[in-house]
mmCIF file of C-alpha atoms in Angstrom:
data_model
loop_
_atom_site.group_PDB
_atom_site.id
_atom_site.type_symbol
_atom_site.label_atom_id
_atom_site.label_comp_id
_atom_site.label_asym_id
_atom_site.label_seq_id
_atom_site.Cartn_x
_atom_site.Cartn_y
_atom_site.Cartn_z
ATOM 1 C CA UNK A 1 90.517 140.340 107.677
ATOM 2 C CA UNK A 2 90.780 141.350 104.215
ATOM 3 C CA UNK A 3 89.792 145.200 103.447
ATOM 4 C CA UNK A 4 90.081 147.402 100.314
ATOM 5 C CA UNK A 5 92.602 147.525 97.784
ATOM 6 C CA UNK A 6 94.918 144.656 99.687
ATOM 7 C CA UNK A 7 96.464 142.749 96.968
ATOM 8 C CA UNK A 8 98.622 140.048 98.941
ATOM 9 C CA UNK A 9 97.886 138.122 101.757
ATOM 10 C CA UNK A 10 95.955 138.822 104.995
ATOM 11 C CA UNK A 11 97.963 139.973 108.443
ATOM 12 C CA UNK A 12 99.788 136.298 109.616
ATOM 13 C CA UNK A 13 97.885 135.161 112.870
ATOM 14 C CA UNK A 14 99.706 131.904 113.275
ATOM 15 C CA UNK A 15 102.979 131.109 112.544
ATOM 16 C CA UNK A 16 102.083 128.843 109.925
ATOM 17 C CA UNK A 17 100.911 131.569 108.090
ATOM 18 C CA UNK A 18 104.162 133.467 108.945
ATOM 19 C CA UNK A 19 106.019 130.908 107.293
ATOM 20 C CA UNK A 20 103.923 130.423 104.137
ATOM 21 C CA UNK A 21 103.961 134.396 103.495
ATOM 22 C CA UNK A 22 108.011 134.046 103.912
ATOM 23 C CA UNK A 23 107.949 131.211 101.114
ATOM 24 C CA UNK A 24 105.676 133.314 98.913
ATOM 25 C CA UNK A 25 107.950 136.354 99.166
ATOM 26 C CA UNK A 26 111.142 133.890 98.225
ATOM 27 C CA UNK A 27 109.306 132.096 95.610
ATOM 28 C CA UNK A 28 107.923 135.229 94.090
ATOM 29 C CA UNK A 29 111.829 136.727 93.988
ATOM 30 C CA UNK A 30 112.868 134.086 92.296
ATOM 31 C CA UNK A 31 110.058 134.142 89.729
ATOM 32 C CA UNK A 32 110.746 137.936 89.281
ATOM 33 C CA UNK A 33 114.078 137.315 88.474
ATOM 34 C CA UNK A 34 113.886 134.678 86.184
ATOM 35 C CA UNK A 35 110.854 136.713 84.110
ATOM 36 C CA UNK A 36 113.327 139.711 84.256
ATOM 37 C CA UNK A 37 116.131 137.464 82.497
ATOM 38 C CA UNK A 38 114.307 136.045 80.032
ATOM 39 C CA UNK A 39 112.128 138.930 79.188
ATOM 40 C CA UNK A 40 115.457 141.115 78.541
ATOM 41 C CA UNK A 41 116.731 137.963 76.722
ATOM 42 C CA UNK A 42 113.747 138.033 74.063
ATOM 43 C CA UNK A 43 113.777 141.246 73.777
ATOM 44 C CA UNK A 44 117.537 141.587 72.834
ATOM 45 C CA UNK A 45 117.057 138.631 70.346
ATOM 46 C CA UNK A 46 113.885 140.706 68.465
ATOM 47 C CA UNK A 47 115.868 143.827 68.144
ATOM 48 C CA UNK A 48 118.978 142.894 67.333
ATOM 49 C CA UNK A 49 120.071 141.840 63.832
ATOM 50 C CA UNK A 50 122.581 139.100 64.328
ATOM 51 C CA UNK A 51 123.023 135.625 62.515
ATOM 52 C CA UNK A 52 124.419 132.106 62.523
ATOM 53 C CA UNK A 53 123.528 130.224 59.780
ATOM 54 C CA UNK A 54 125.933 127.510 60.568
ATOM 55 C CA UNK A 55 125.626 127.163 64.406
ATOM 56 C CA UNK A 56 124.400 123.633 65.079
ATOM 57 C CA UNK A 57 125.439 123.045 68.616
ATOM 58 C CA UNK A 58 126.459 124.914 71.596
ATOM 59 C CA UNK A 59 127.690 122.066 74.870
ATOM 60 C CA UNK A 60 128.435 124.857 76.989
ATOM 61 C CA UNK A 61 125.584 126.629 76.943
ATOM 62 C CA UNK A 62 123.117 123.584 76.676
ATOM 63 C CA UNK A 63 124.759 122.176 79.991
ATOM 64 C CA UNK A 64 123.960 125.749 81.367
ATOM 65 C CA UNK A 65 120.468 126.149 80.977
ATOM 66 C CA UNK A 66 119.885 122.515 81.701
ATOM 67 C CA UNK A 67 121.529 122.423 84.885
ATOM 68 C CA UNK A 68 120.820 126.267 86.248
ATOM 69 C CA UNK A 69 117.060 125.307 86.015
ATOM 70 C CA UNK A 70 117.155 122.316 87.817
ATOM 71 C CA UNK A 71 118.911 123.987 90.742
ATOM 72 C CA UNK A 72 116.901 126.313 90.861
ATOM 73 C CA UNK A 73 113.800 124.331 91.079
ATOM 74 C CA UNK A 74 115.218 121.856 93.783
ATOM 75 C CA UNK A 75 116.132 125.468 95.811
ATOM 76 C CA UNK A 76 112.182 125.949 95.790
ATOM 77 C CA UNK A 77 111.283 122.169 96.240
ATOM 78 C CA UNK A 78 112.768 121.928 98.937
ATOM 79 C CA UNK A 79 111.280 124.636 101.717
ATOM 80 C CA UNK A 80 108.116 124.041 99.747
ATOM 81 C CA UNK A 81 108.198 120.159 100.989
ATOM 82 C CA UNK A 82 109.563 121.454 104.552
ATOM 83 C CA UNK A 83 106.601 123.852 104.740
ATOM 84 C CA UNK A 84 104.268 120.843 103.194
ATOM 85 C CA UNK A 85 105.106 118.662 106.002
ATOM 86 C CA UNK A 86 104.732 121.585 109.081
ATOM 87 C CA UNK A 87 101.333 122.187 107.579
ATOM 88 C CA UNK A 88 100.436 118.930 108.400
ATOM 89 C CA UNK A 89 101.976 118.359 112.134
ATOM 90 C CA UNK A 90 99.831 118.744 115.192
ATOM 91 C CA UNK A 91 102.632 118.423 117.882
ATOM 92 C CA UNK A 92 100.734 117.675 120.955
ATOM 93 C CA UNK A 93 97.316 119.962 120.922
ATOM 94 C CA UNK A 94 95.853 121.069 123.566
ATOM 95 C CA UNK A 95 92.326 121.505 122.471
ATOM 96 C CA UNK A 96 89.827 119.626 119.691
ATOM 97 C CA UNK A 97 86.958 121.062 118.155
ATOM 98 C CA UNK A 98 84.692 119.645 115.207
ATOM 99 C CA UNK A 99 83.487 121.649 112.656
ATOM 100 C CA UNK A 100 80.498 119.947 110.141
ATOM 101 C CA UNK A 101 79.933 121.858 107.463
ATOM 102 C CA UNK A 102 75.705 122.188 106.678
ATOM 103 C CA UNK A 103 73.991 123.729 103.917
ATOM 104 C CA UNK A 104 73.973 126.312 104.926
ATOM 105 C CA UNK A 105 75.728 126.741 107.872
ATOM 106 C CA UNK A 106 78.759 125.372 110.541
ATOM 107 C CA UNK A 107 78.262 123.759 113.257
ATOM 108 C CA UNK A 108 80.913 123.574 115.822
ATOM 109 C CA UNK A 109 81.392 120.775 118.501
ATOM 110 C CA UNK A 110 83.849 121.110 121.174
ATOM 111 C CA UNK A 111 83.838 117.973 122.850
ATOM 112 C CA UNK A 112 87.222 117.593 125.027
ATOM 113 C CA UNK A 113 85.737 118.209 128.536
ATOM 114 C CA UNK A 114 82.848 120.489 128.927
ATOM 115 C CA UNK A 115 80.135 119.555 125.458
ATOM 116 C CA UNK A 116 79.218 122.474 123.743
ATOM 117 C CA UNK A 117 77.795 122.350 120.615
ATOM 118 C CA UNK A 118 76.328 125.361 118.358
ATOM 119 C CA UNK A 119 75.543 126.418 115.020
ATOM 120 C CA UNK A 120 76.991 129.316 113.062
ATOM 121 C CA UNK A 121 74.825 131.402 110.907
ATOM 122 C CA UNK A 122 75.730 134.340 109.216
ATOM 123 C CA UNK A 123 74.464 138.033 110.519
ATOM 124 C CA UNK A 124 71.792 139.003 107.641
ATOM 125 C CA UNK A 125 72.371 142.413 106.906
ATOM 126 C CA UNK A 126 69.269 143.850 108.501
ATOM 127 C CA UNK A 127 70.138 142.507 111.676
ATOM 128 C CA UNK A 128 74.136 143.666 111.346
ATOM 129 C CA UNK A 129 74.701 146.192 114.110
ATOM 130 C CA UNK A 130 76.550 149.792 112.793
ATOM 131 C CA UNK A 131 80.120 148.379 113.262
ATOM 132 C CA UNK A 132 79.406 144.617 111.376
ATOM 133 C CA UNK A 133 81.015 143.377 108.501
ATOM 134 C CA UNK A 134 78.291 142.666 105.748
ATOM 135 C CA UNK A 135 78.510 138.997 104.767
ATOM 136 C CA UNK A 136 81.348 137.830 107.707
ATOM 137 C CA UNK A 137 79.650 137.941 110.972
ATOM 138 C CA UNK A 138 77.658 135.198 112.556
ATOM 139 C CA UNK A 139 75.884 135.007 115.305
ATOM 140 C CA UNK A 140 77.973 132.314 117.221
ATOM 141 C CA UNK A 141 81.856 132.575 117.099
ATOM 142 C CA UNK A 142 84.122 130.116 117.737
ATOM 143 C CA UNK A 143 86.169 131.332 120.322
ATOM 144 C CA UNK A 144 89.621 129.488 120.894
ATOM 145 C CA UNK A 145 92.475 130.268 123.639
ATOM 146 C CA UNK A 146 95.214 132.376 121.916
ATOM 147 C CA UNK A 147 98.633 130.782 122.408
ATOM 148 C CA UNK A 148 97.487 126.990 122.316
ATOM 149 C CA UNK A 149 97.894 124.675 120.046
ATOM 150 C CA UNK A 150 94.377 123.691 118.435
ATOM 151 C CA UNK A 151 93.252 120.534 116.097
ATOM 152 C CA UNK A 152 90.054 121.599 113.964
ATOM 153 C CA UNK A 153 88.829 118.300 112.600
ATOM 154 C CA UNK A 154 86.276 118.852 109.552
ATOM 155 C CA UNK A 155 83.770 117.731 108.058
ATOM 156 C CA UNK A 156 80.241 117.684 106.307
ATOM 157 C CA UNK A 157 77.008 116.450 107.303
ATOM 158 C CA UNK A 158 75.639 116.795 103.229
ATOM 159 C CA UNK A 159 77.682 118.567 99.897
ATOM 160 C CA UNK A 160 81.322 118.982 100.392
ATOM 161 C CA UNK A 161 81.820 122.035 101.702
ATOM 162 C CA UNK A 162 85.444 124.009 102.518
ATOM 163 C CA UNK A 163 86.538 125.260 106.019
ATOM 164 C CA UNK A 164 89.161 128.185 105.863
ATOM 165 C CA UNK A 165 90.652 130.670 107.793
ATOM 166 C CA UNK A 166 92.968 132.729 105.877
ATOM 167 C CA UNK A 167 95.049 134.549 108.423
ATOM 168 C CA UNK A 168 95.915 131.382 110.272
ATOM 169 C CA UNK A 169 96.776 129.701 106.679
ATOM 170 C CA UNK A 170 94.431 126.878 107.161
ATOM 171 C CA UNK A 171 92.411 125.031 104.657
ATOM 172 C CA UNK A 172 90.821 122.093 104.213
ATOM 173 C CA UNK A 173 87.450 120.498 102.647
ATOM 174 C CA UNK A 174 84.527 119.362 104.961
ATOM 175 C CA UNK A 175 84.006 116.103 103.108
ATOM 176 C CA UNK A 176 80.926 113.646 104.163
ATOM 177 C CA UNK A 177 81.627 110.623 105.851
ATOM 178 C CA UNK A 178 85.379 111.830 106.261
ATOM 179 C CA UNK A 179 87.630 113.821 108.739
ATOM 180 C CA UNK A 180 90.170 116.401 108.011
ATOM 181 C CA UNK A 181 92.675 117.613 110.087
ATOM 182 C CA UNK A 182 94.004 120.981 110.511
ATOM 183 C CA UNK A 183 96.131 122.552 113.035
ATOM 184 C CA UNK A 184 97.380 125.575 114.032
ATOM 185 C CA UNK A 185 98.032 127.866 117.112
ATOM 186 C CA UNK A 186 97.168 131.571 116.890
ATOM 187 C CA UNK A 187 99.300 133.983 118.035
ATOM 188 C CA UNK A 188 97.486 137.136 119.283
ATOM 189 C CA UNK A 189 94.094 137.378 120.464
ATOM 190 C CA UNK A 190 91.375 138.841 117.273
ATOM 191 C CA UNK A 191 89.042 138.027 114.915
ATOM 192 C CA UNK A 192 89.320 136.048 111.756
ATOM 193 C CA UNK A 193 87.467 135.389 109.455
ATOM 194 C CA UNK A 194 86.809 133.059 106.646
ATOM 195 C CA UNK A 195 84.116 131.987 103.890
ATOM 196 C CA UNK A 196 83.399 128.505 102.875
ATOM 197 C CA UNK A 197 85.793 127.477 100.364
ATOM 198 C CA UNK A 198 83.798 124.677 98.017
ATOM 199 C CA UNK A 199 81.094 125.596 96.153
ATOM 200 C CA UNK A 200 78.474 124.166 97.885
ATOM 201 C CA UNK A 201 74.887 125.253 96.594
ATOM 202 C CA UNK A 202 72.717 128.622 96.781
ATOM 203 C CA UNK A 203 74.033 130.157 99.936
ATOM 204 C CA UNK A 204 77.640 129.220 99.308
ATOM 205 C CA UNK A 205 78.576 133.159 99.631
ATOM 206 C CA UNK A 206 76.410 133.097 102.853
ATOM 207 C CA UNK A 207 78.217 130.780 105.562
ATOM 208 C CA UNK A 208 81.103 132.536 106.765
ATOM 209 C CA UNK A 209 83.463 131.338 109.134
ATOM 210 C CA UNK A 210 84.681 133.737 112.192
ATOM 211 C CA UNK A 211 87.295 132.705 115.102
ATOM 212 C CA UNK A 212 87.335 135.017 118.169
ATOM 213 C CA UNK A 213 90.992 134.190 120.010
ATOM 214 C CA UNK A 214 91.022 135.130 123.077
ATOM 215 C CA UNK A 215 92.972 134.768 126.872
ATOM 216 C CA UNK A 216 92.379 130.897 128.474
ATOM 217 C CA UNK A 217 90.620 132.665 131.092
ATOM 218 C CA UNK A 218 88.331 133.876 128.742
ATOM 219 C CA UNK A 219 88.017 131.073 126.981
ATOM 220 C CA UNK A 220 87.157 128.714 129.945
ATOM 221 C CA UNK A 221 84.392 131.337 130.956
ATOM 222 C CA UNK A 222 83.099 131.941 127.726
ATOM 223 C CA UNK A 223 82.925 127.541 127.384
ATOM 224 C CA UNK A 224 81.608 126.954 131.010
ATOM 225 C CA UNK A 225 78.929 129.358 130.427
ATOM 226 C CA UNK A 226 77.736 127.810 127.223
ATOM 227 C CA UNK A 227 77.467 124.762 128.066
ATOM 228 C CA UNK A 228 74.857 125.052 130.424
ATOM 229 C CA UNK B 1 91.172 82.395 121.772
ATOM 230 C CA UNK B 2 95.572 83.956 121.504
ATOM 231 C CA UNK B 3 93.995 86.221 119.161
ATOM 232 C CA UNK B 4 91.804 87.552 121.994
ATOM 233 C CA UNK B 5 94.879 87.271 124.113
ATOM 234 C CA UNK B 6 96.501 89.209 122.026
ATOM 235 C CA UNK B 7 94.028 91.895 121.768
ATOM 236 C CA UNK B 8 93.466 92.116 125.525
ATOM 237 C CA UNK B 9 97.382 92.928 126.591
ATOM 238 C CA UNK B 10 97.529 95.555 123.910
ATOM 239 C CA UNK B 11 94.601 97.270 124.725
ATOM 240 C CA UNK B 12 96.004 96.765 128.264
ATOM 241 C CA UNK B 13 99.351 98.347 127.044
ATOM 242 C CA UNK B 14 97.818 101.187 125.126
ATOM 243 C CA UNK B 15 96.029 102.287 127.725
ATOM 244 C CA UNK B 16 98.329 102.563 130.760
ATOM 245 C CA UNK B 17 100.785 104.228 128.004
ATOM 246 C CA UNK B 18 97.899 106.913 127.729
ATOM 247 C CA UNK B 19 97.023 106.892 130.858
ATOM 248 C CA UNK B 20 100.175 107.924 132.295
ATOM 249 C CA UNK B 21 100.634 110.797 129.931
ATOM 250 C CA UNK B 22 96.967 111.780 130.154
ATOM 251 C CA UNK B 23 98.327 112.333 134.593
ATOM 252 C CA UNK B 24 101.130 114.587 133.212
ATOM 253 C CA UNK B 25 99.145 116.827 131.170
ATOM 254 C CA UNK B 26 96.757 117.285 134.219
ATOM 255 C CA UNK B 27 99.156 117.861 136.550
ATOM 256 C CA UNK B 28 100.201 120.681 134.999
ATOM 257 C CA UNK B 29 96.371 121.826 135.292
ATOM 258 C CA UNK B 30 96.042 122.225 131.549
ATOM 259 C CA UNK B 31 93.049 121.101 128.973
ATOM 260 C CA UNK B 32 93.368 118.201 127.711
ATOM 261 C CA UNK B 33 92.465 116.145 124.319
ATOM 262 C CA UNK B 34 93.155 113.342 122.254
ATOM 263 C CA UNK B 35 97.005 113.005 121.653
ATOM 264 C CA UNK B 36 98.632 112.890 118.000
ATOM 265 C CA UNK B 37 98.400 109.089 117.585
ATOM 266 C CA UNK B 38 101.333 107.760 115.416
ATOM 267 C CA UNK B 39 98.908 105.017 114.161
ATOM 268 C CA UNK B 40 96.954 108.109 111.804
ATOM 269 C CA UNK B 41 99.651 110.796 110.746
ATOM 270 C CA UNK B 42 97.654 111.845 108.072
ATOM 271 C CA UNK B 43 95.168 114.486 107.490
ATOM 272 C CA UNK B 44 92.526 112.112 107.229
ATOM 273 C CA UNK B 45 91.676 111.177 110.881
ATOM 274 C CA UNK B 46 88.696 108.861 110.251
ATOM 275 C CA UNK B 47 89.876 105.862 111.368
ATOM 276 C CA UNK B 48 91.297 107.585 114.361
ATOM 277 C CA UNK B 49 88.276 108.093 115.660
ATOM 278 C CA UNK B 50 86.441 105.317 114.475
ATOM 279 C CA UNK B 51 88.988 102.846 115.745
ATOM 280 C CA UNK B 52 88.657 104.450 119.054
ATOM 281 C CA UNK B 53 84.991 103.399 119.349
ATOM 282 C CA UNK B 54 85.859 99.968 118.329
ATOM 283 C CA UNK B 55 88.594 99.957 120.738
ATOM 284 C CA UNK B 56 86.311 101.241 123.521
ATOM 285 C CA UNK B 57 83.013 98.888 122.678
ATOM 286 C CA UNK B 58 85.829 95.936 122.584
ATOM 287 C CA UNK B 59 87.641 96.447 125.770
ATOM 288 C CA UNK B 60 84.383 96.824 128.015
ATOM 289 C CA UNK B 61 83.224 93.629 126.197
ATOM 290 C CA UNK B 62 86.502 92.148 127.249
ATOM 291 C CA UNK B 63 87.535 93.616 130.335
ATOM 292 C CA UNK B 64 83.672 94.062 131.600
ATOM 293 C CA UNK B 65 81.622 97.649 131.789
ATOM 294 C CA UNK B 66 84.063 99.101 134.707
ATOM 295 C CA UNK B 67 87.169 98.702 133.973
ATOM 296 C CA UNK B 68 88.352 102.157 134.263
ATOM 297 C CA UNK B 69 90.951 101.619 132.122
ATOM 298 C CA UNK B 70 88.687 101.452 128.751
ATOM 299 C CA UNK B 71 87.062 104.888 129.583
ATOM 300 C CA UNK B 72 90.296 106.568 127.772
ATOM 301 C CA UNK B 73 89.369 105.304 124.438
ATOM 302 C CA UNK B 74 85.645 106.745 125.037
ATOM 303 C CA UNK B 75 87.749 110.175 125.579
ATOM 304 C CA UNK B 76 89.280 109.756 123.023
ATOM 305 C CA UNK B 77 86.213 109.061 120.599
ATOM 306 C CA UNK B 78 83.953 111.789 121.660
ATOM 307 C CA UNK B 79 87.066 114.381 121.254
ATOM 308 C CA UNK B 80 87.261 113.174 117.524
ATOM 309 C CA UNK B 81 84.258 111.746 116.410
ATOM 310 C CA UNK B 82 81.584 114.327 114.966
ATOM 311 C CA UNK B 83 78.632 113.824 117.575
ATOM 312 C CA UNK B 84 76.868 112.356 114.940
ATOM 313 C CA UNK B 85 78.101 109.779 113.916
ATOM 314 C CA UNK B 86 78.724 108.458 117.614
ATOM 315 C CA UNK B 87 74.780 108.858 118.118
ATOM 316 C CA UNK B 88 74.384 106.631 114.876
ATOM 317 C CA UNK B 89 76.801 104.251 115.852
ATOM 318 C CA UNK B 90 75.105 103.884 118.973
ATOM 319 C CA UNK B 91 71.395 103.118 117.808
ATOM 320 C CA UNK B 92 73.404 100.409 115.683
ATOM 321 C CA UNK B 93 74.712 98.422 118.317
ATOM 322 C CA UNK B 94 71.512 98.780 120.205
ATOM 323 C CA UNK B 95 69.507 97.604 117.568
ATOM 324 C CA UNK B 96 72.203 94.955 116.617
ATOM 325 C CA UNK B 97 72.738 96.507 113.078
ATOM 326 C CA UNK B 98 76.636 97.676 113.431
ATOM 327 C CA UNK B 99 78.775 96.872 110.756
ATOM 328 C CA UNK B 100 82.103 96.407 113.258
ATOM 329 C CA UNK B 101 83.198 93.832 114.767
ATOM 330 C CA UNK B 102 83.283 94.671 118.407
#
């Protein structure tokens, strides 16, 4: 989860999230070293005190910094599409669950063998035990078997809401009458959590979202004993 | 009546497809779910699910209520479809009010 002071991204949980950190780092290199280039070049053009009245054209240097740019765009275009396209695969999943999206709460619906159904409020803070995190908990996790791959298919029973789980770099909107899907497989058992992501009326703040991963043993006990 | 036809042997052909990979999957003793379906590679998975209740309320009408065969679609459906909107679509048909043709 996110704590004090942390700048950049949340822990990776999912290898999705392992690759979009690796094409932030890359894209953020290049960025530094273009803003290092042409922040010395300005500054070397203020200070210095050279003319050329009578320079009109320069090929060279025009086919330079026409070309150099364009490469270097298509050299970020491109894993930026790759990673684009992984973000939407689902490969062959292993498990479904529905998520609606209520004002001001989620429900969850997993529906593949055993039906269990609940809703997920948030803790209120008089009713957070010692070791709770203020304005994350809720009373009903979703718990999901680590290691498997797992289709979350959104959406919203009123406003448009926003279903997000940053440390398994997943995202998408809960949209009425619609169904987005997300996939992703996490990759060591934990908690994450995530807050509703679309502003979506008074308790926007107030209907976090928080996935327990845990063994498939687990998981099949924890399922088989809620849906009694 | 060949559009019926029609409809019939691919519903026929869908299914056994499925229902041969469905045996694989629990053979191997694993959880199972609605596969990726090539028909809805997109994000947006509506149709997906509500082409699978079509697909189910059309083959029973078809093939008759117990034809196992047509129960894969209804696997399919409630795996997708948010609970919901299955329960609506279900009060429609009873009271004759669905939109679909089925």
């Amino acid at each position: 989860m996110a704590s004090w002071s942390s700048l950049g991204f949340q822990d990776a949980a999912s290898p999705l999230m392992e690759q979009l950190i690796f094409f932030y780092d890359y894209a953020m290199l290049v960025i530094i070293l273009i803003v290092t280039l042409v922040g010395y070049m300005m500054a070397s053009l203020f200070f210095n005190k050279l003319t050329n009245r009578f320079l009109m054209e320069g090929q060279t240097i025009e086919m330079i910094w026409t070309i150099l740019p364009a490469l270097i765009l298509i050299f970020i275009a491109l894993p930026s599409l790759r990673l684009l396209y992984l973000l939407d695969e689902v490969g062959s999943p292993e498990i479904t669950i529905k998520v609606i999206g209520h004002q001001w709460y989620w429900s969850y619906e997993y529906s593949d063998f055993l039906q269990v159904s609940f809703d997920s409020y948030m803790l209120p803070p008089n009713e957070l035990p010692d070791n709770g995190f203020r304005l994350l908990d809720v009373d009903n996790r979703t718990v999901l078997p680590v290691n498997a791959q797992v289709r979350v298919l959104i959406s919203a029973a009123d406003v448009i809401h926003s279903w997000t789980v940053p440390a398994l770099g997943v995202k998408a909107d809960a949209v009425p009458g619609r169904l987005n899907q997300v996939s992703f497989a996490v990759n060591r058992p934990g908690l994450f959590f995530g807050q509703c992501s679309e502003i979506c009326g008074a308790n926007h703040s107030f209907m976090p979202i928080v996935i327990e991963s845990t063994s498939t043993d687990a998981f099949l006990n924890w399922i088989s004993s809620s849906s009694d | 009546m060949l559009a019926s036809r029609l409809e019939v042997s691919t519903t026929q052909l869908i299914a056994s497809r499925v229902n041969m990979s469905a045996a694989i999957m629990s053979s191997a003793g694993k959880m199972e779910t609605a596969p990726f379906d090539p028909r809805f590679p997109n994000q947006n998975q509506t149709r997906y699910c509500y082409q699978s209740f079509i697909d189910y309320h059309r083959c029973q009408k078809i093939k008759g209520e117990d034809y196992e065969p047509c129960s894969y679609f209804k696997k399919v459906f409630t795996s997708v479809c948010p609970n919901d909107w299955v329960e609506k679509w279900g009060e429609q048909i009873e009271e004759g009010k669905f939109p679909g043709k089925i």
